mmCIF file of C-alpha atoms in Angstrom:
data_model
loop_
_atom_site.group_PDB
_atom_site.id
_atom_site.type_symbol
_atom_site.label_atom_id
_atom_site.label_comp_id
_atom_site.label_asym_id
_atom_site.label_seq_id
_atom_site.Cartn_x
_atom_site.Cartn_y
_atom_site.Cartn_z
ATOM 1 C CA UNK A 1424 7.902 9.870 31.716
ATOM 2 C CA UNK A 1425 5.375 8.293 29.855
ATOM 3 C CA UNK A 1426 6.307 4.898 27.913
ATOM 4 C CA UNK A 1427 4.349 3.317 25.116
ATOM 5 C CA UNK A 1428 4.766 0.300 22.801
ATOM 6 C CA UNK A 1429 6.865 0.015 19.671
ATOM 7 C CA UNK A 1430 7.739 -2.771 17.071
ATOM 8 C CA UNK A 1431 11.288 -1.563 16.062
ATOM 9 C CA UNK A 1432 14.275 -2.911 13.999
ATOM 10 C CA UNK A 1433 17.673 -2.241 15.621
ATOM 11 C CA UNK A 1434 19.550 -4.109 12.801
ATOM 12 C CA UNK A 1435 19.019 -5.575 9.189
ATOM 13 C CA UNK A 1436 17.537 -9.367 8.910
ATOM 14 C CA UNK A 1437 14.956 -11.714 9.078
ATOM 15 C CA UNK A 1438 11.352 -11.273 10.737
ATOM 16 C CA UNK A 1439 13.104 -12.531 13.842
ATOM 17 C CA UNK A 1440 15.403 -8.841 14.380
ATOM 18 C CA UNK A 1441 12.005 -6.751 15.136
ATOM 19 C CA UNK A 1442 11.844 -6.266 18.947
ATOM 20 C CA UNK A 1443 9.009 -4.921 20.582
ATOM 21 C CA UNK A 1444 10.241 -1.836 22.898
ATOM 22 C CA UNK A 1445 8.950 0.114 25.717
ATOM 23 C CA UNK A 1446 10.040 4.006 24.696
ATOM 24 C CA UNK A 1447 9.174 7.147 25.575
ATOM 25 C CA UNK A 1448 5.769 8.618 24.246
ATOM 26 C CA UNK A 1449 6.962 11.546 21.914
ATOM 27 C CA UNK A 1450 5.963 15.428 22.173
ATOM 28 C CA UNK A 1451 4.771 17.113 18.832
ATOM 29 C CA UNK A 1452 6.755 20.042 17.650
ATOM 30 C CA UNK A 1453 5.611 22.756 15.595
ATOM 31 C CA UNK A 1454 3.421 21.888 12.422
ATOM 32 C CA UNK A 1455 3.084 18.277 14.149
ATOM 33 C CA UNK A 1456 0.439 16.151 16.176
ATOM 34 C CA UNK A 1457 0.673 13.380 18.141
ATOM 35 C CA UNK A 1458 -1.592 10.607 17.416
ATOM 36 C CA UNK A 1459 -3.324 8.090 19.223
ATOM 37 C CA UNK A 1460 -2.618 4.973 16.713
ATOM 38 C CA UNK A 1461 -5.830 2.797 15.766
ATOM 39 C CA UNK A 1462 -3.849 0.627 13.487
ATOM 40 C CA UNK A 1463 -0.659 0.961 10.937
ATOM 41 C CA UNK A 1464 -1.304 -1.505 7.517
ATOM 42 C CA UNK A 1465 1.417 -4.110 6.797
ATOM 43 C CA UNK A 1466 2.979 -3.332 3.455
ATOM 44 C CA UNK A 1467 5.211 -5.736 1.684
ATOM 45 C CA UNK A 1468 7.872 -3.014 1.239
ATOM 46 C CA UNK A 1469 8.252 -2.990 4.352
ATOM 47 C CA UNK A 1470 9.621 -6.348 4.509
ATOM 48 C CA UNK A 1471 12.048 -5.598 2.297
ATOM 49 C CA UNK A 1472 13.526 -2.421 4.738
ATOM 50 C CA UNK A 1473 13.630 -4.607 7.494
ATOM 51 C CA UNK A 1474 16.105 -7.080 5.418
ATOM 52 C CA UNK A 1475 18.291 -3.942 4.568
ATOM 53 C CA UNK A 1476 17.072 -4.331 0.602
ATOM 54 C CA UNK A 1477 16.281 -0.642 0.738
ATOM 55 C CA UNK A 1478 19.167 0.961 1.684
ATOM 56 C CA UNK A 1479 20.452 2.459 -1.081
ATOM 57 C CA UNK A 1480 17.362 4.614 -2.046
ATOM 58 C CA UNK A 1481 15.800 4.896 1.085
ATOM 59 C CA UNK A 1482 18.329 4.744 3.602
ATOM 60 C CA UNK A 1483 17.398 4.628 7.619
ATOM 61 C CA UNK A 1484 18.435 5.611 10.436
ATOM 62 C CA UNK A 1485 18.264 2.560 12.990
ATOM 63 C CA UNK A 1486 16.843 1.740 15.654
ATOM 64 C CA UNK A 1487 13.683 2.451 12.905
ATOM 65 C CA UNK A 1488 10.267 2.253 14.196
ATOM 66 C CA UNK A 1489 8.104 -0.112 11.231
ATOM 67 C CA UNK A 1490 5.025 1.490 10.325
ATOM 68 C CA UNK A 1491 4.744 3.539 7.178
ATOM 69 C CA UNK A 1492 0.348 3.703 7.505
ATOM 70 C CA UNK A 1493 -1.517 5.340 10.037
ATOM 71 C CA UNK A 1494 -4.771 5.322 11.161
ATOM 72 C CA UNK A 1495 -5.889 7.046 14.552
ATOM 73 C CA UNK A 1496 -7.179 10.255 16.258
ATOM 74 C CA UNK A 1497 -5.110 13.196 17.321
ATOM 75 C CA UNK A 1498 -3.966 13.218 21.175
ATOM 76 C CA UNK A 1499 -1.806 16.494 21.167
ATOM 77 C CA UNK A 1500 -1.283 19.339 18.890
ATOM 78 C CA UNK A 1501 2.513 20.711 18.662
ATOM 79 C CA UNK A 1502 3.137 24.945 18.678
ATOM 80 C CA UNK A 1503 1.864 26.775 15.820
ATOM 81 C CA UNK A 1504 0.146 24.236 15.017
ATOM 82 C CA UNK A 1505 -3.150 25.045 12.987
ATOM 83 C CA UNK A 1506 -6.346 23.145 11.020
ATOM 84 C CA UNK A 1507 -6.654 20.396 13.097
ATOM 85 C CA UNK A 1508 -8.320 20.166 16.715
ATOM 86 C CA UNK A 1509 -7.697 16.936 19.490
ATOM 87 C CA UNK A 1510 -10.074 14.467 18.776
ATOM 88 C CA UNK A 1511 -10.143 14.308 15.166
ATOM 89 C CA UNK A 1512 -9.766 10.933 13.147
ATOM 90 C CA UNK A 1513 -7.298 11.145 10.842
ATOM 91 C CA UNK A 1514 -4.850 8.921 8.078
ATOM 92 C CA UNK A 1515 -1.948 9.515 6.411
ATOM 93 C CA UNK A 1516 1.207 7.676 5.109
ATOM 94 C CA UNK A 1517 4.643 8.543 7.384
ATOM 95 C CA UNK A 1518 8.629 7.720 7.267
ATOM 96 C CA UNK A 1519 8.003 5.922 10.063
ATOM 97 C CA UNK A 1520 6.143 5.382 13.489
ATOM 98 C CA UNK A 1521 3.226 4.068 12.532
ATOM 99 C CA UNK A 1522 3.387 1.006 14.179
ATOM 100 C CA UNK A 1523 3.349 2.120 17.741
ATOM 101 C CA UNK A 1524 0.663 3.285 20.031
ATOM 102 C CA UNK A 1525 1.508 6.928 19.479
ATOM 103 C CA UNK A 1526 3.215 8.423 16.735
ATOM 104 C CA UNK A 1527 4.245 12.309 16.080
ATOM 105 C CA UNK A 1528 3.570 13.541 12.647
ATOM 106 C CA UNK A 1529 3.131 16.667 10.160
ATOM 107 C CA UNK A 1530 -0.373 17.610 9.814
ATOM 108 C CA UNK A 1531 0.735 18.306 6.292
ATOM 109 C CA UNK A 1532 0.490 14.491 5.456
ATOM 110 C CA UNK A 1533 -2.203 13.713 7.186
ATOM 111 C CA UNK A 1534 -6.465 14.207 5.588
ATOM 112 C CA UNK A 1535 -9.547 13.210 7.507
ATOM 113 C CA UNK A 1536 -10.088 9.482 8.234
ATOM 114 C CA UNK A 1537 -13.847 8.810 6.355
ATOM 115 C CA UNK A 1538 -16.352 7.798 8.584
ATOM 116 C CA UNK A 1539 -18.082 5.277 6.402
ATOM 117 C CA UNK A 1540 -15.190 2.174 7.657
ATOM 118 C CA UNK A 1541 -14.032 1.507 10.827
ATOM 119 C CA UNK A 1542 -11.036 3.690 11.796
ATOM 120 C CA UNK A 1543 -8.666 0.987 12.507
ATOM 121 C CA UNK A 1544 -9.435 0.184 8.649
ATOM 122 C CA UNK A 1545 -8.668 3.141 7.201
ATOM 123 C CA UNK A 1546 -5.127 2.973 8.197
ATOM 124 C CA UNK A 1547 -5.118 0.631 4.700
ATOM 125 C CA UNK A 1548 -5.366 3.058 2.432
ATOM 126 C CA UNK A 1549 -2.525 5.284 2.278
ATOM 127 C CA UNK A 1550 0.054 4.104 0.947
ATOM 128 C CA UNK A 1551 -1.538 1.062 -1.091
ATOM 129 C CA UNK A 1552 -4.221 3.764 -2.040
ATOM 130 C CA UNK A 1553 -1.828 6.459 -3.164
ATOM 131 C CA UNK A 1554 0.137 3.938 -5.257
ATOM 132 C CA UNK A 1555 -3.177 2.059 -7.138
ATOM 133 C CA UNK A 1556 -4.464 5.874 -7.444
ATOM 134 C CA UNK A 1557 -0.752 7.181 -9.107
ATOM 135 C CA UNK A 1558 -0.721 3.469 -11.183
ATOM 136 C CA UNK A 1559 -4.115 4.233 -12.912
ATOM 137 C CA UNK A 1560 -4.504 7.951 -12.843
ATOM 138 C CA UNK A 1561 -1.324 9.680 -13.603
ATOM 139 C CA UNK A 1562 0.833 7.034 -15.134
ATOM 140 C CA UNK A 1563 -1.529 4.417 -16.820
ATOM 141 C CA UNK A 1564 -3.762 7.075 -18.034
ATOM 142 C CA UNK A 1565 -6.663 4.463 -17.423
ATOM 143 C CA UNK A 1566 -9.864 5.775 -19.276
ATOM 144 C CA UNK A 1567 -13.243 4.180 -20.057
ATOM 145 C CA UNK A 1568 -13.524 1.889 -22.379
ATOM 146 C CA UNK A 1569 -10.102 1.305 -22.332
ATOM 147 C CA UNK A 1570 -9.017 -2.917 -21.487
ATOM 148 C CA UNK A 1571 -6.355 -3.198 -18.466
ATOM 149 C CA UNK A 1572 -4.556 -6.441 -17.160
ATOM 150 C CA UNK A 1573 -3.854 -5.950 -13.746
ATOM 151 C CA UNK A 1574 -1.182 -8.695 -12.691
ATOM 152 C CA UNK A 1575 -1.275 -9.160 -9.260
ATOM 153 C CA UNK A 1576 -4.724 -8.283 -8.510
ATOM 154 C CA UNK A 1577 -5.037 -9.990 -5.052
ATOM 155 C CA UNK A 1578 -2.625 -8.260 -3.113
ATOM 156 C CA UNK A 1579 -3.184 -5.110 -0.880
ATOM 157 C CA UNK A 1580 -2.287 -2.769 -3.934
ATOM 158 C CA UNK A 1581 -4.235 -4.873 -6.269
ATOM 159 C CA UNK A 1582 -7.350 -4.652 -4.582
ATOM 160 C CA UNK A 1583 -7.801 -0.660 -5.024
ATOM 161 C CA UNK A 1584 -6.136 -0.877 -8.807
ATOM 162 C CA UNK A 1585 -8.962 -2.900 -9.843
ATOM 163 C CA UNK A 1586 -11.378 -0.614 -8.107
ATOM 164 C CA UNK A 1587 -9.988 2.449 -9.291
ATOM 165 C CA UNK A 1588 -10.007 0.852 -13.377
ATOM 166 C CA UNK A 1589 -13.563 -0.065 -13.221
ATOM 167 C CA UNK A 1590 -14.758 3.416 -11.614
ATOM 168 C CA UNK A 1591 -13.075 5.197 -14.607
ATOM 169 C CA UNK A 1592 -14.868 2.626 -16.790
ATOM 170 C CA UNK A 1593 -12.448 -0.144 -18.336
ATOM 171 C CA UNK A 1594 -12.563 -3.397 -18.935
ATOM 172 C CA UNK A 1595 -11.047 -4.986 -16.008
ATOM 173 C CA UNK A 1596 -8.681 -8.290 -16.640
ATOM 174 C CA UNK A 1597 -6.907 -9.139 -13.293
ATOM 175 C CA UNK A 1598 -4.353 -12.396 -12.409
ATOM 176 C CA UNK A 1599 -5.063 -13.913 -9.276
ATOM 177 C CA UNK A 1600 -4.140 -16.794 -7.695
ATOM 178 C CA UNK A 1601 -7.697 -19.619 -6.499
ATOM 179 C CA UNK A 1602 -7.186 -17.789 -2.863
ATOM 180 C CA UNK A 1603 -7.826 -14.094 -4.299
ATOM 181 C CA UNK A 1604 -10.199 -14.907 -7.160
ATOM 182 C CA UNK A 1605 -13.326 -14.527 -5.739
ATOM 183 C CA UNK A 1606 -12.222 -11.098 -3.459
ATOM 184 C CA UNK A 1607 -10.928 -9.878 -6.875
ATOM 185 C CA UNK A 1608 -14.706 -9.983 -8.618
ATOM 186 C CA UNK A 1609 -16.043 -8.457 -5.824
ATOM 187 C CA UNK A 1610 -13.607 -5.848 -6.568
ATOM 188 C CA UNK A 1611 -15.332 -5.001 -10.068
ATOM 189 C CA UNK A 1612 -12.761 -7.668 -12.119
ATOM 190 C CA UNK A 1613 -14.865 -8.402 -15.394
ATOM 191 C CA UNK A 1614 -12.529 -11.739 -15.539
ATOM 192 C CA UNK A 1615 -9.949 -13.125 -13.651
ATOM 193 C CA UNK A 1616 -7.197 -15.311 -14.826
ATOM 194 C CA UNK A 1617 -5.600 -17.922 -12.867
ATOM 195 C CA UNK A 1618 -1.898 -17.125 -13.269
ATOM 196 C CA UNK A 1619 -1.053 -20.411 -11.523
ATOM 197 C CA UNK A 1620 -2.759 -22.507 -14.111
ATOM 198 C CA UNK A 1621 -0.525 -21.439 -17.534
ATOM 199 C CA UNK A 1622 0.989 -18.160 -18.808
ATOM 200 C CA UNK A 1623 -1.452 -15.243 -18.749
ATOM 201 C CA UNK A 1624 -0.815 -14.459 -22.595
ATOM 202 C CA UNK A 1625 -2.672 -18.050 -23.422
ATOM 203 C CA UNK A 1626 -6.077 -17.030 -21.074
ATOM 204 C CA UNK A 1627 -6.085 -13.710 -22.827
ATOM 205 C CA UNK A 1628 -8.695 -12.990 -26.031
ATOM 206 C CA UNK A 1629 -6.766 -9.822 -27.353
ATOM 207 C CA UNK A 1630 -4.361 -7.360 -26.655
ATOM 208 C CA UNK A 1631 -5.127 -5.069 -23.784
ATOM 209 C CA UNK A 1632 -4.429 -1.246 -23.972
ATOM 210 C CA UNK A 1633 -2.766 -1.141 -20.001
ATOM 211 C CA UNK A 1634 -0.844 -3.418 -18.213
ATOM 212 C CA UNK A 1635 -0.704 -2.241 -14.724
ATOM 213 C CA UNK A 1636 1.864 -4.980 -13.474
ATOM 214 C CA UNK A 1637 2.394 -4.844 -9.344
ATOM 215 C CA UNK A 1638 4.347 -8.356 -8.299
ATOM 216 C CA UNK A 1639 7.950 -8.899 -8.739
ATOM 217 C CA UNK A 1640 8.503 -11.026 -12.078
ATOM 218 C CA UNK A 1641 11.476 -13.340 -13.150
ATOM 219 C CA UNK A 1642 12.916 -12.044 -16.507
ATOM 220 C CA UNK A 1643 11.291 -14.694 -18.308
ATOM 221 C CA UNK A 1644 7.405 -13.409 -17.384
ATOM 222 C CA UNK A 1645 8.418 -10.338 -17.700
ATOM 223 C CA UNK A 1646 9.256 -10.931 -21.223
ATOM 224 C CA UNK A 1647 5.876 -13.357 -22.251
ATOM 225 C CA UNK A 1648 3.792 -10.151 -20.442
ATOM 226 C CA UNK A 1649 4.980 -7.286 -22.207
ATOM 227 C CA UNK A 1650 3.986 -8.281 -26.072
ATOM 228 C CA UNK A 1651 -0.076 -8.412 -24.830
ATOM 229 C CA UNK A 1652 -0.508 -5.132 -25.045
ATOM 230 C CA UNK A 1653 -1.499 -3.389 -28.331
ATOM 231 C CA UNK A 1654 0.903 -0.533 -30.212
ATOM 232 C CA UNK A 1655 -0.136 2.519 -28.342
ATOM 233 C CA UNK A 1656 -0.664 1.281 -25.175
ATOM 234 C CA UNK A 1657 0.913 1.447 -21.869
ATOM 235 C CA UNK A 1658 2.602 -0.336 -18.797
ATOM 236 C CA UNK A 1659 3.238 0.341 -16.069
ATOM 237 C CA UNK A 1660 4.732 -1.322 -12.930
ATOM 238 C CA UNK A 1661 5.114 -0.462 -9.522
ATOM 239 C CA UNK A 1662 7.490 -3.494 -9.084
ATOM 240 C CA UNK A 1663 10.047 -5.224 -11.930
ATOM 241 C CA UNK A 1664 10.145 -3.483 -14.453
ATOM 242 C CA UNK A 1665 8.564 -4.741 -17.926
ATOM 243 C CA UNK A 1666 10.464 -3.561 -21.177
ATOM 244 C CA UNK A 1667 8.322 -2.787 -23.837
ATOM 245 C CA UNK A 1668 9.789 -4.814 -27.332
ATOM 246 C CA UNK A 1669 11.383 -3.334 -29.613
ATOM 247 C CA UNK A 1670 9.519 -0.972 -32.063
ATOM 248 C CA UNK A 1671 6.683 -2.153 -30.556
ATOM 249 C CA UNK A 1672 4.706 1.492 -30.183
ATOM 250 C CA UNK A 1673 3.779 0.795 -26.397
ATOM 251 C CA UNK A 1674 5.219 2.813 -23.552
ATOM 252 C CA UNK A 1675 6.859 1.479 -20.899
ATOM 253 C CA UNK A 1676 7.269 2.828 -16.720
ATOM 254 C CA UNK A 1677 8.684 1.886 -13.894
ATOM 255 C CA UNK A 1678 6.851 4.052 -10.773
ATOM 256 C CA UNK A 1679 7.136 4.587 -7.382
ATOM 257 C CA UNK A 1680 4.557 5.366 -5.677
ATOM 258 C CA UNK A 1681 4.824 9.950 -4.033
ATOM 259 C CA UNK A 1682 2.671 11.076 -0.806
ATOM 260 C CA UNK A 1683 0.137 13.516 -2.283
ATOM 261 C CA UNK A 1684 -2.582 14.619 0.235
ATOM 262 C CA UNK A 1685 -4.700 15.700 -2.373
ATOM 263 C CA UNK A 1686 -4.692 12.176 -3.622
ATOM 264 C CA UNK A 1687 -5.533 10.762 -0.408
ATOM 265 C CA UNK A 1688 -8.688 13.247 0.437
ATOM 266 C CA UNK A 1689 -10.090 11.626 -2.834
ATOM 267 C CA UNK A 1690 -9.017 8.634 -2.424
ATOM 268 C CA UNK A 1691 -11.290 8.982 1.252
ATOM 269 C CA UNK A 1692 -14.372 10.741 -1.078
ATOM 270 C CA UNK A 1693 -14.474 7.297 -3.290
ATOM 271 C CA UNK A 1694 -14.910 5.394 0.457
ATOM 272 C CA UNK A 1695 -17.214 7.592 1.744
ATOM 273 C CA UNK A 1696 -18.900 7.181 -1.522
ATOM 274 C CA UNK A 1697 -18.862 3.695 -1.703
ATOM 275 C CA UNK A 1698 -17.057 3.487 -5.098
ATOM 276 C CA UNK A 1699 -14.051 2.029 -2.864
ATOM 277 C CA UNK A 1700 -13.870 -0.319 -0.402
ATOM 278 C CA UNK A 1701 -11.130 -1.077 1.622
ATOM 279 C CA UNK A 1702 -10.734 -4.954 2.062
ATOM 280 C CA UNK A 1703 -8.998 -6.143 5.324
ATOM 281 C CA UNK A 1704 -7.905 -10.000 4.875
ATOM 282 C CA UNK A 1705 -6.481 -10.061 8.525
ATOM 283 C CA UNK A 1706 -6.446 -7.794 11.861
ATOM 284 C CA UNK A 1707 -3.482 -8.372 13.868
ATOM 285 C CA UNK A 1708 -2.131 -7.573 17.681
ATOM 286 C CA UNK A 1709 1.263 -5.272 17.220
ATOM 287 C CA UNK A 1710 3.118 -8.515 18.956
ATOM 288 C CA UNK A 1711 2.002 -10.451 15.588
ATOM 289 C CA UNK A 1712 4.021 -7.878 13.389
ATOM 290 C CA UNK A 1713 7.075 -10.047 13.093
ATOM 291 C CA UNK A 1714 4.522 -13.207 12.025
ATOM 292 C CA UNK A 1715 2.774 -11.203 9.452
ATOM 293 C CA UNK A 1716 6.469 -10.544 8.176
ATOM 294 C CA UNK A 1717 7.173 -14.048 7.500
ATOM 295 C CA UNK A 1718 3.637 -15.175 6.243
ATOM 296 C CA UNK A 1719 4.074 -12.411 3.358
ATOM 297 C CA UNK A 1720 7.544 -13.609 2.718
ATOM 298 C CA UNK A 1721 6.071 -17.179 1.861
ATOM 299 C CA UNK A 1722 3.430 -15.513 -0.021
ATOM 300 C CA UNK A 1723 0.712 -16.535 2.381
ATOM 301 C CA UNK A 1724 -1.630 -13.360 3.102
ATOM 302 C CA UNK A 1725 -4.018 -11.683 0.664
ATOM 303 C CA UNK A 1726 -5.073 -7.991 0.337
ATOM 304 C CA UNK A 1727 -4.218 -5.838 3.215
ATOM 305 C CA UNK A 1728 -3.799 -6.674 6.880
ATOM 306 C CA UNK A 1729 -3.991 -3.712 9.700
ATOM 307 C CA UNK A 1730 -2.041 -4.130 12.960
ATOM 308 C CA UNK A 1731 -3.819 -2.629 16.189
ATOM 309 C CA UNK A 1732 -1.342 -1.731 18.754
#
């Protein structure tokens, strides 16, 4: 029997309950390939699983193998099994798995890696790129022209939101902390406001048409964000929720974030185009997983960071 490596939860807590097993490779079954893993991405949300947070929308079976991204190149095709050939690079975001050295999964999630970044790379942009794309596209209805706060532009979501405004041609106003700022302009940010130096509302010159709000909030900021944005605008957030006042004309979402393969294959066109680039703050060993838990946890990584089993 083959073995492989895993980084695996086998209860709910801290950083410190991942465990790094030795398991059986898997076999794909029909409709499925197993992959050879270049990397998995760390995303936040993730965290939050671990400490049991998520149970009671996304509920998992344990022992749960971390993972959600993958990046890597198919080892094995399952039975019945058709449009994809051993050898190709491919991405896609999973239940599960990713962080492993192989991982079994549905060629129906999964859409050529592009060839214009480094494989291991690409394993960044599912699920952070699905998310920014669904934020701007579908729900914020971003259009040129338009102005669009992003709050929260220098984490791993924030990075492709800002990219994905200024390719459909707003005005790009993004909050970032002194450690993000100057990753954030490169990102096509027309300004950037330090949120740690005041309230947002007092750096802003006029209402904006979007928010586009991706960190968690405390009621209070939540509050001051919501009035900045004119009567017939939108926000959106993929994290607490921001009420829009009353009688106020502005429409207000709360969205998580769907796999759409469709999505994805243009998300991979934009990187292959060079519209979007996929920023890596940190490349990590899978034995650093349980670190990179606890440096997000105290807020201390930036943008996306890919673990290589």
């Amino acid at each position: 029997m083959t073995m492989m490596k895993t980084a695996r939860i086998h209860e709910f807590g801290d950083a410190s309950v991942i465990r790094y097993d030795a398991v059986p490779r898997p076999r794909p079954a029909v409709g499925e390939v197993l992959i050879r893993v270049a990397a998995t991405s760390f995303n936040p949300t993730e965290a939050a699983l671990r400490a049991g947070m998520l149970q009671a929308f996304l509920p998992v079976d344990l022992p749960y193998t971390l993972g959600w991204d993958v990046a890597g190149t198919v080892a094995e095709i399952g039975p019945s099994t058709q449009g994809v050939a051993v050898g190709d690079r491919v991405i896609g975001w999973l239940d599960c798995g990713g962080a492993a050295e192989y991982v079994r999964a549905p060629v129906a999630v999964l859409v050529a890696a592009p060839d214009a970044v480094p494989l291991a790379n690409a394993a960044a942009l599912p699920l952070a790129g699905l998310t920014a794309w669904q934020a701007v596209f579908e729900y914020g209805q971003v259009a040129a022209g338009q102005r669009v706060l992003v709050n929260g532009a220098g984490g791993g979501i924030g990075g492709f939101v800002t990219q994905l405004a200024k390719y459909a041609g707003a005005e790009v106003i993004a909050t970032a902390g002194a450690r993000s700022a100057e990753a954030v302009r490169r990102q096509g940010a027309d300004r950037v406001i330090d949120y740690t130096a005041g309230p947002v509302g007092a750096s802003l010159d006029g209402p904006v048409d979007t928010l586009l709000n991706l960190v968690p909030l405390s009621p209070p900021d939540a509050v001051a964000l919501a009035p900045l944005v004119r009567s017939g605008g939108r926000i959106v957030s993929i994290a607490t929720p921001v009420e829009s006042p009353a009688d106020a004309g502005v429409t207000a979402m709360h969205m998580v974030a769907r796999n759409d393969v469709a999505h994805l294959a243009a998300l991979v066109e934009l990187v292959e185009a060079g519209v979007v680039a996929i920023d890596i703050s940190e490349s990590r060993p899978l034995a650093d997983l349980a670190e990179v838990h606890r440096l997000s946890e105290a807020g201390r990584t930036r943008g996306k960071v890919v673990i290589i089993p």
